PDB file of C-alpha atoms in Angstrom:
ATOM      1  CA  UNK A   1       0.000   0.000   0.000  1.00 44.00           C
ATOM      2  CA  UNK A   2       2.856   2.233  -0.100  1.00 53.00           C
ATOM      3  CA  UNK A   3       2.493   5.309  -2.764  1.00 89.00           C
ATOM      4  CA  UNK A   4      -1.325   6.509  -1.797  1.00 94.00           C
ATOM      5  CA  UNK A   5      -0.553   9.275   1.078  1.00 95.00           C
ATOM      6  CA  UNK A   6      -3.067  10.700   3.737  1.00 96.00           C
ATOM      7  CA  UNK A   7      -3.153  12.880   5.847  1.00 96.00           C
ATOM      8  CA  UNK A   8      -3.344  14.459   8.489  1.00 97.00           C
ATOM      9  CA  UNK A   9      -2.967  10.662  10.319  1.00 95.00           C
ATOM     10  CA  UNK A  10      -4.508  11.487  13.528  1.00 96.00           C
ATOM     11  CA  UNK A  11      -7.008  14.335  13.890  1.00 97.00           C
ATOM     12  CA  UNK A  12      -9.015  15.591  16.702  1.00 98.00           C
ATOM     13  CA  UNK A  13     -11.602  17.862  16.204  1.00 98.00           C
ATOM     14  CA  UNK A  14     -14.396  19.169  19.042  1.00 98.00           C
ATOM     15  CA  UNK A  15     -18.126  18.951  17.596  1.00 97.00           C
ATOM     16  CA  UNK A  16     -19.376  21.349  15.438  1.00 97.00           C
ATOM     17  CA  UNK A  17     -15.802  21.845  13.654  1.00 98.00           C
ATOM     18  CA  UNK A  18     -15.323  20.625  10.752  1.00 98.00           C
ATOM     19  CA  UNK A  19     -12.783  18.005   9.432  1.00 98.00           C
ATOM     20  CA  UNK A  20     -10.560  17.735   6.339  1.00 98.00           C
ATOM     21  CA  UNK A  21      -9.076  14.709   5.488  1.00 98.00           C
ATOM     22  CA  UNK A  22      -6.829  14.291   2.141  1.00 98.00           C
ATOM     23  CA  UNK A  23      -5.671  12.020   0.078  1.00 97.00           C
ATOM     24  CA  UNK A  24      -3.187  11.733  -2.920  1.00 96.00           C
ATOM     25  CA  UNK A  25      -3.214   8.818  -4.754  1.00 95.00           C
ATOM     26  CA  UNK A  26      -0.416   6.776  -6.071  1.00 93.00           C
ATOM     27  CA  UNK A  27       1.700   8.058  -8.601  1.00 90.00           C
ATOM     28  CA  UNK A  28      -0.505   7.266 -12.380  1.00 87.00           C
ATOM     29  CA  UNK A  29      -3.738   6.588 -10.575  1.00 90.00           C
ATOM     30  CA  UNK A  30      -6.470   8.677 -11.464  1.00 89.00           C
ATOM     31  CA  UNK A  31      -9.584   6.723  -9.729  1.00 91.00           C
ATOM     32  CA  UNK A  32      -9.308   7.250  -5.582  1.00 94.00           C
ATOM     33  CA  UNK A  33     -12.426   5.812  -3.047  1.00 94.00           C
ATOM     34  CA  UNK A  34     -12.812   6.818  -0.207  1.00 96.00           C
ATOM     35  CA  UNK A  35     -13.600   4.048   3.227  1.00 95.00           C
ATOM     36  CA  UNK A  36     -14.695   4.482   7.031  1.00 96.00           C
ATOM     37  CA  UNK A  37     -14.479   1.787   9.467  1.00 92.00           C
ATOM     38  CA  UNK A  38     -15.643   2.391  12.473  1.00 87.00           C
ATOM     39  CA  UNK A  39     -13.953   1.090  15.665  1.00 79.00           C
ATOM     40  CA  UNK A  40     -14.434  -2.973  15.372  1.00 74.00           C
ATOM     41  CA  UNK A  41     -16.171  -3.067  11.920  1.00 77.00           C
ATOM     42  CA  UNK A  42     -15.531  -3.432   8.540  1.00 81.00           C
ATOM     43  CA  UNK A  43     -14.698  -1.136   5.964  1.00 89.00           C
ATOM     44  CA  UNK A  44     -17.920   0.484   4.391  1.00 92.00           C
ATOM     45  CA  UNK A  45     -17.496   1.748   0.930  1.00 92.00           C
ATOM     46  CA  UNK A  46     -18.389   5.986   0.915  1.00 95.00           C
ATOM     47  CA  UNK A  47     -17.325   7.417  -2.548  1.00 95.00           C
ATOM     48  CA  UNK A  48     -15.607   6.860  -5.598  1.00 93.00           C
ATOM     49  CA  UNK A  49     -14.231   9.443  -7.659  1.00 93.00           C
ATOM     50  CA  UNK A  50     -12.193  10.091 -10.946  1.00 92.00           C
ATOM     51  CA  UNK A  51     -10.560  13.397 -11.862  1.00 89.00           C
ATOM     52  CA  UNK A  52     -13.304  16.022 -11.070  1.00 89.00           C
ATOM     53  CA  UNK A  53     -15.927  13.419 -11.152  1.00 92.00           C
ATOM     54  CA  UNK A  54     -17.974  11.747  -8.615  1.00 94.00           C
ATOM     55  CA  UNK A  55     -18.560   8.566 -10.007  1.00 90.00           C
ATOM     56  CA  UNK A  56     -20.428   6.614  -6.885  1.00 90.00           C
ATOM     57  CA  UNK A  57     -21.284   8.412  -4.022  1.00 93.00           C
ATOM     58  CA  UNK A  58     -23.919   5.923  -2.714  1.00 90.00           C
ATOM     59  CA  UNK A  59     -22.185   4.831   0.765  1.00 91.00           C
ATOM     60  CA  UNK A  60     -22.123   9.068   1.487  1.00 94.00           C
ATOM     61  CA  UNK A  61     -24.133  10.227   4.507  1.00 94.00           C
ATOM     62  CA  UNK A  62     -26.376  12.871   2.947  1.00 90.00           C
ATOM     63  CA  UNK A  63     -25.633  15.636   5.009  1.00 95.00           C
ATOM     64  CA  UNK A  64     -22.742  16.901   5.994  1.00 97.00           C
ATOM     65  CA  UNK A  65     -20.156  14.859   4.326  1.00 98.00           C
ATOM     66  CA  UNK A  66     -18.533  15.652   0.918  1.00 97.00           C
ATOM     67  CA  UNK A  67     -15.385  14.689  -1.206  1.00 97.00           C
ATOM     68  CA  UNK A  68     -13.886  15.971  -3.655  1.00 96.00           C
ATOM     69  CA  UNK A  69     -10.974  15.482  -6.642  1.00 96.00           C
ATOM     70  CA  UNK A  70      -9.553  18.126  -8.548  1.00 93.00           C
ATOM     71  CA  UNK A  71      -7.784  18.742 -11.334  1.00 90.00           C
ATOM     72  CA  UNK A  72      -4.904  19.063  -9.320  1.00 90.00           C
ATOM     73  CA  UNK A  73      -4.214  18.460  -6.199  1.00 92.00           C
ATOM     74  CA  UNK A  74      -5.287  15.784  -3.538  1.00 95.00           C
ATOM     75  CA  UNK A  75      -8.646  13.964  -3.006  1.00 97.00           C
ATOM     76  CA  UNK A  76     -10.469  16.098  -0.205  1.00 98.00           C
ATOM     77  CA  UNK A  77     -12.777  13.992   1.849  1.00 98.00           C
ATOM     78  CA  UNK A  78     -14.942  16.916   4.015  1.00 98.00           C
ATOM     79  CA  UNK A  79     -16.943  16.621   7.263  1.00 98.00           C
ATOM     80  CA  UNK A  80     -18.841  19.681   8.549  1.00 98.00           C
ATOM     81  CA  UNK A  81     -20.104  19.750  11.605  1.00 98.00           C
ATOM     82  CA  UNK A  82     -18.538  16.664  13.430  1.00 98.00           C
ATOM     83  CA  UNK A  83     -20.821  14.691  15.709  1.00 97.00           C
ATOM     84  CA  UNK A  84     -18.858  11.834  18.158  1.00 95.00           C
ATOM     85  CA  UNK A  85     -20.403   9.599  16.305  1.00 94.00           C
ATOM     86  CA  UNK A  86     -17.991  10.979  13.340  1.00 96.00           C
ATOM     87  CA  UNK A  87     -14.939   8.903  15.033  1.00 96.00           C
ATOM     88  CA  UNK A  88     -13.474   6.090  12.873  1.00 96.00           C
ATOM     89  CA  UNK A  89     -10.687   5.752  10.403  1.00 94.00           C
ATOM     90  CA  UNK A  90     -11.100   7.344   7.004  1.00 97.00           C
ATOM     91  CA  UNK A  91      -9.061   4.884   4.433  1.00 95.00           C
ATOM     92  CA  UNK A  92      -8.394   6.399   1.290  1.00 96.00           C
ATOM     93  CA  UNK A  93      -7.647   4.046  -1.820  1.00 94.00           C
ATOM     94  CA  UNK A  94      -6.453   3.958  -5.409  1.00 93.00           C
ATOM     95  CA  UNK A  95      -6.223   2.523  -8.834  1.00 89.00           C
ATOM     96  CA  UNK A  96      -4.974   2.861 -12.008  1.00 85.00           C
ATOM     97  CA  UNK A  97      -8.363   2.343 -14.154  1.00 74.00           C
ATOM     98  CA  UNK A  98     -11.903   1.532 -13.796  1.00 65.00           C
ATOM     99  CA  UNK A  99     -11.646  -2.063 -14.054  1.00 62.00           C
ATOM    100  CA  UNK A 100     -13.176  -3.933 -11.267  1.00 59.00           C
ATOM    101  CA  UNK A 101     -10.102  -6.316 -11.429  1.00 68.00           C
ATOM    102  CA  UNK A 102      -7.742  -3.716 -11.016  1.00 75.00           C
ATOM    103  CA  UNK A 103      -6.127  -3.932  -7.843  1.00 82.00           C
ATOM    104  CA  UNK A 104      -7.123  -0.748  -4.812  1.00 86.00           C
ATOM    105  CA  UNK A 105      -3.977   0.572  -2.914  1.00 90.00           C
ATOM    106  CA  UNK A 106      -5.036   1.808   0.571  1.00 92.00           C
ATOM    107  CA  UNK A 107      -3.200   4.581   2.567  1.00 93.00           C
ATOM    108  CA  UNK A 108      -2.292   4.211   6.315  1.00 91.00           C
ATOM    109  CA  UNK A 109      -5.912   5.881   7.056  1.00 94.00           C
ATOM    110  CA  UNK A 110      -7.164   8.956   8.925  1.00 96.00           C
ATOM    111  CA  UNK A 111      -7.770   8.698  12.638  1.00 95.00           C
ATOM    112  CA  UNK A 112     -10.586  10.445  13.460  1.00 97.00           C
ATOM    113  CA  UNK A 113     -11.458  11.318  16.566  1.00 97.00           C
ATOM    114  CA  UNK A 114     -14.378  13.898  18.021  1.00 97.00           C
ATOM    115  CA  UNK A 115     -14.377  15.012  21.391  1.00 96.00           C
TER     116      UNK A 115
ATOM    117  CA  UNK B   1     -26.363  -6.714  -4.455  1.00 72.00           C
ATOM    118  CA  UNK B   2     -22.884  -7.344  -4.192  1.00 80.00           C
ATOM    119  CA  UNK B   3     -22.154  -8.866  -0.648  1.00 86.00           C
ATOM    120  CA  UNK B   4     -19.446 -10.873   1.442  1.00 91.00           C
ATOM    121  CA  UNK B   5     -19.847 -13.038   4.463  1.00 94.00           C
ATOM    122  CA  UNK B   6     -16.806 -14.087   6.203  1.00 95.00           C
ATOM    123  CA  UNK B   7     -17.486 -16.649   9.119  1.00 91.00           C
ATOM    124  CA  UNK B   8     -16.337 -16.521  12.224  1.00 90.00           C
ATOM    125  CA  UNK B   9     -15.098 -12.776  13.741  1.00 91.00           C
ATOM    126  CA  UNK B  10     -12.401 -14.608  15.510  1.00 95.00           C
ATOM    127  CA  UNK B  11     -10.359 -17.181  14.633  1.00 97.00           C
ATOM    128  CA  UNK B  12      -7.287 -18.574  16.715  1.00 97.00           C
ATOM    129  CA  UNK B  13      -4.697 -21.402  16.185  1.00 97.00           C
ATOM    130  CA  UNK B  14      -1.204 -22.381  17.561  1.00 97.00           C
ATOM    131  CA  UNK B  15       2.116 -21.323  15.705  1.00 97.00           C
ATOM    132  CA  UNK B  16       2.498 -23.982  12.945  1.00 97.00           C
ATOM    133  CA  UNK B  17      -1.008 -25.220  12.515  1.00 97.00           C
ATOM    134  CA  UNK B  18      -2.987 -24.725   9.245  1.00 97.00           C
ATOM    135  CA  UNK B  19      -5.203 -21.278   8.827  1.00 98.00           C
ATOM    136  CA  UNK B  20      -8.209 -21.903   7.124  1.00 97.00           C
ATOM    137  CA  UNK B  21     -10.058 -18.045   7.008  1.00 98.00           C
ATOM    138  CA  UNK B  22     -14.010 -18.610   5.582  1.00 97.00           C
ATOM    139  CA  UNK B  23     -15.398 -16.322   2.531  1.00 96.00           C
ATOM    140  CA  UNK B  24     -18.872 -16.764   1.029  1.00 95.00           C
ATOM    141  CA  UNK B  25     -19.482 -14.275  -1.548  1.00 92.00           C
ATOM    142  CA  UNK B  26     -23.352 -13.489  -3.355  1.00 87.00           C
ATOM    143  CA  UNK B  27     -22.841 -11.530  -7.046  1.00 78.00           C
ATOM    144  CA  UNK B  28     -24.928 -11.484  -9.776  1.00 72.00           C
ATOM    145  CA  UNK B  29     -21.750 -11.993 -12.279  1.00 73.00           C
ATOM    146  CA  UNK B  30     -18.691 -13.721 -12.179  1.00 72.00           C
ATOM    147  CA  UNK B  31     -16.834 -11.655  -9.313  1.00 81.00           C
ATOM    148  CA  UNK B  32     -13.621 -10.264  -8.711  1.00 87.00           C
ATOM    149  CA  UNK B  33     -12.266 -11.177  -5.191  1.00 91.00           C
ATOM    150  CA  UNK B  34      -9.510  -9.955  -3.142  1.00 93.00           C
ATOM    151  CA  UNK B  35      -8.297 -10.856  -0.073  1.00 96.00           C
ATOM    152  CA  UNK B  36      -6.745  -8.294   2.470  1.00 95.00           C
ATOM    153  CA  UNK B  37      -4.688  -7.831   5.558  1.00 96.00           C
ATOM    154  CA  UNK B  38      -4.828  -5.145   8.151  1.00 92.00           C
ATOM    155  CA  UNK B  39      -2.135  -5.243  11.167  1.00 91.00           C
ATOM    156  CA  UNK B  40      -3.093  -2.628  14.111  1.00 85.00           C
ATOM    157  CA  UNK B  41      -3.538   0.748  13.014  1.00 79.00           C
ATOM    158  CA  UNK B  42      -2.673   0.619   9.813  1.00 83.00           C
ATOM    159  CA  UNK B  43      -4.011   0.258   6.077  1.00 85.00           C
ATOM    160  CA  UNK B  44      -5.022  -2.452   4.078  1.00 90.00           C
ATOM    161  CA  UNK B  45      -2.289  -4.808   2.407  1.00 92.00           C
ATOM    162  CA  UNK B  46      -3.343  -6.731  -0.761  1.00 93.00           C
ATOM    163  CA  UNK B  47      -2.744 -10.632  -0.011  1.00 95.00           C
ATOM    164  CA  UNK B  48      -4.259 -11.827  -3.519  1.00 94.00           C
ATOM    165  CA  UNK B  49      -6.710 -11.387  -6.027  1.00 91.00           C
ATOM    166  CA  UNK B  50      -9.015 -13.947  -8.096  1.00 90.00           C
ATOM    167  CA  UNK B  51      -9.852 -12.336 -11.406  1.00 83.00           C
ATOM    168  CA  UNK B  52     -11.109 -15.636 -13.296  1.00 77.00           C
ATOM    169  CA  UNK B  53      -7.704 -16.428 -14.582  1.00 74.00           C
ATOM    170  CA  UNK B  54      -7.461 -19.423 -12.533  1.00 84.00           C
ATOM    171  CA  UNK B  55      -9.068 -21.024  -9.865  1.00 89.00           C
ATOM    172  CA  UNK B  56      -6.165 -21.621  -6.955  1.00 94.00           C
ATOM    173  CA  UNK B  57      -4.843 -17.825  -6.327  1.00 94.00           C
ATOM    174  CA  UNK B  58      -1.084 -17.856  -4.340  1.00 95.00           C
ATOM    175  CA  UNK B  59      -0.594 -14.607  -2.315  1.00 94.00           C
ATOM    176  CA  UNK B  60       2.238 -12.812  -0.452  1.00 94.00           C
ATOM    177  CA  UNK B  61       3.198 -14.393   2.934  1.00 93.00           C
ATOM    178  CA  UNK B  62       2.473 -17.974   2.149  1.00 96.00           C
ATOM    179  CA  UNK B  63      -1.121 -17.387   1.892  1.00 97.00           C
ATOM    180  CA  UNK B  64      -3.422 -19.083  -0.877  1.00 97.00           C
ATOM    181  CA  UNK B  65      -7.194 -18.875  -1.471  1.00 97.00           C
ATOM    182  CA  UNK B  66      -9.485 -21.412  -3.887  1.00 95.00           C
ATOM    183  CA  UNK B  67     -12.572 -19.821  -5.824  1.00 93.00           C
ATOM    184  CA  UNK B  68     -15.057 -22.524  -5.725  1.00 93.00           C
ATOM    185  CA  UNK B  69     -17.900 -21.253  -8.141  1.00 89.00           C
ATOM    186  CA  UNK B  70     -20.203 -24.206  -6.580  1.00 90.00           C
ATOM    187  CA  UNK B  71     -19.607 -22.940  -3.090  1.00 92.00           C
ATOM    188  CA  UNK B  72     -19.492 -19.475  -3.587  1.00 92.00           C
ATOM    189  CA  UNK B  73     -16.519 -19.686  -1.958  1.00 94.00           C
ATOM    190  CA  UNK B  74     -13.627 -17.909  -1.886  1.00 96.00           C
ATOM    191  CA  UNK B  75     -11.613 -19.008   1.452  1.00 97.00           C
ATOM    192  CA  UNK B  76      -8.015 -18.184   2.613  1.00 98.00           C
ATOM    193  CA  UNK B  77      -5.758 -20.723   3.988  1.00 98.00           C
ATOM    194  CA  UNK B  78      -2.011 -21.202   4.757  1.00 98.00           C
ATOM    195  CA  UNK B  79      -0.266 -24.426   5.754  1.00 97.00           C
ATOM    196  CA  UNK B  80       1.930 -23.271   8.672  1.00 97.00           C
ATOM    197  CA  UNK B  81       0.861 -20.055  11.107  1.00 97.00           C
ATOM    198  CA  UNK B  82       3.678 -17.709  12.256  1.00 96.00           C
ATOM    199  CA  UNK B  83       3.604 -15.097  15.155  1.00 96.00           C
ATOM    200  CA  UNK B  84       3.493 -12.515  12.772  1.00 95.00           C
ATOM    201  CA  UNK B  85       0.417 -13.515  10.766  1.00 96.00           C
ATOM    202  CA  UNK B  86      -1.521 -12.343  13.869  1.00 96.00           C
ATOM    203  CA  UNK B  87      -3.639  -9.443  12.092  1.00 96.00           C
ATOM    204  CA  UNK B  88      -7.424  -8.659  10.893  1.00 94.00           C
ATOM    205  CA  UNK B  89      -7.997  -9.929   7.035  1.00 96.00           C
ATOM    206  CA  UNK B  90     -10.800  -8.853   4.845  1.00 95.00           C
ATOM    207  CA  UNK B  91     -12.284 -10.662   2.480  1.00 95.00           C
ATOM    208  CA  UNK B  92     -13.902  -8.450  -0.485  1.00 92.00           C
ATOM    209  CA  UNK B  93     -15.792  -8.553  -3.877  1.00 89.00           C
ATOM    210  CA  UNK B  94     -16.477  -6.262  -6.831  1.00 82.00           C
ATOM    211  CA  UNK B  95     -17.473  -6.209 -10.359  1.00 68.00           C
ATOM    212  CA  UNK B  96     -21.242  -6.948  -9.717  1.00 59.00           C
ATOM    213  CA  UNK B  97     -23.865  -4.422 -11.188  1.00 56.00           C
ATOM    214  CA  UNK B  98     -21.018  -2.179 -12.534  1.00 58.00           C
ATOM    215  CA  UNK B  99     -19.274  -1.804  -8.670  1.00 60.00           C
ATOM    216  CA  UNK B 100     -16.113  -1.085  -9.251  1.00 67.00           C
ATOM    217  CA  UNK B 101     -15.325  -0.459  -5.662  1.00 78.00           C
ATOM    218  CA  UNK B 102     -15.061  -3.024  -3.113  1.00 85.00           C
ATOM    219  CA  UNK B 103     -17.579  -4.322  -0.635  1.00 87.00           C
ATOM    220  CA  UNK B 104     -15.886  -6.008   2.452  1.00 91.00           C
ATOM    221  CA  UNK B 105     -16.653  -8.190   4.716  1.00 92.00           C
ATOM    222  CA  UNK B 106     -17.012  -7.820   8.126  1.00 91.00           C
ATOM    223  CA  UNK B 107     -13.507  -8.887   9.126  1.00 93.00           C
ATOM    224  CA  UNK B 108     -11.376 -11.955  10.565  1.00 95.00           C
ATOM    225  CA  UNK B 109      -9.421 -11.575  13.721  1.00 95.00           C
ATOM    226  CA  UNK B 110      -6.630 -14.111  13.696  1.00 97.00           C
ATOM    227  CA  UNK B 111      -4.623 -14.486  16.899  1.00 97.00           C
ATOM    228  CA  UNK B 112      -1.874 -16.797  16.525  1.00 97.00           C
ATOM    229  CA  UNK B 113      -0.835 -18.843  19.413  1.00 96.00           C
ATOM    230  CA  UNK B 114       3.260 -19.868  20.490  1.00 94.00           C
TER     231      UNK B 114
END
């Protein structure tokens, strides 16, 4: 998994703030998705996006949440207005194309945490 | 939909017996499957991938998993447990109804015993 980069790592935001996570993708990979897991679960599926696309946004929460990818720059996953129930880690991933057999690099993951 | 079930949240053995991780899968079309590791607080490490190109996949780590189209099976095993293979693995599909992301299962906690 080495190549797609997140950050911050750890983040601690009080409720009501609103949290920034981002994620650059490995070097020639222009698809990125976007995971939570949530302390002791799985990882649910949130968003997948291309280059300034939003491709599948159907695991999203409809308020509040976000994500972006630009042109240039990182992959910005957005949280306004953090509730507790906001803490997990955010996983960013990547591929190369849209192939479902093309392997997904994960990053280390965001720690989220809202006190 | 898409969906994984991997049996058994917990699964512990002693240091050189057999692993044997459980994966039933449900897809409408011939799925891709992956299997993945997680150690503590880190990301997700590919361990292998079925992508129909044959039916016994060999990983990283000693790991191997069998897609058995009958069972809708796609389960994770390695001959001889080490210390180190303590970690959570994921079992996960895609490719059905156009998802090109992954759906995971819930998650296997192998502890590894000396």
């Amino acid at each position: 998994n080495a190549g797609v980069m997140q950050n911050p790592r750890h983040l601690v935001r009080r409720r009501g703030q609103e949290a920034r996570l981002r994620c650059s993708p490995m070097k020639g990979h222009s698809h990125v998705y976007w995971y939570r897991q949530l302390p002791e679960e799985g990882l649910k599926f949130m968003v997948y996006l291309q280059k300034e696309n939003i491709i599948d946004e159907s695991g999203m929460p409809k308020e509040r949440f976000s994500a972006e990818f630009p042109k240039e720059g990182p992959s910005i996953l957005r949280i306004q207005q953090v509730v507790r129930g906001d803490s997990a880690a955010y996983f960013c991933a990547s591929s190369v194309g849209q192939g479902s057999g093309n392997t997904i690099y994960f990053g280390e993951g965001s720690w989220l945490t809202v006190v | 939909a898409q969906s994984v079930t991997q049996l058994g949240s917990h699964v512990s053995v002693s240091e050189g017996a057999l692993v044997l991780l459980r994966c039933n899968y449900s897809s409408s079309v011939p799925p891709y499957l992956f299997w993945y590791v997680q150690y503590p607080n880190q990301g997700l490490q590919l361990l292998l991938k079925y992508t129909s190109a044959a039916t016994l996949v060999k990983g990283i780590n000693g790991f191997e998993a069998e897609f058995k189209k009958s069972e809708t099976s796609f389960h994770l095993t390695k001959p001889s447990a080490h210390m180190s293979d303590a970690a959570e693995y994921f079992c996960a599909v895609s490719g059905s109804e156009g998802r090109r992301a992954l759906t995971f299962g819930s998650g296997t906690r192998l502890q590894v015993q000396p």
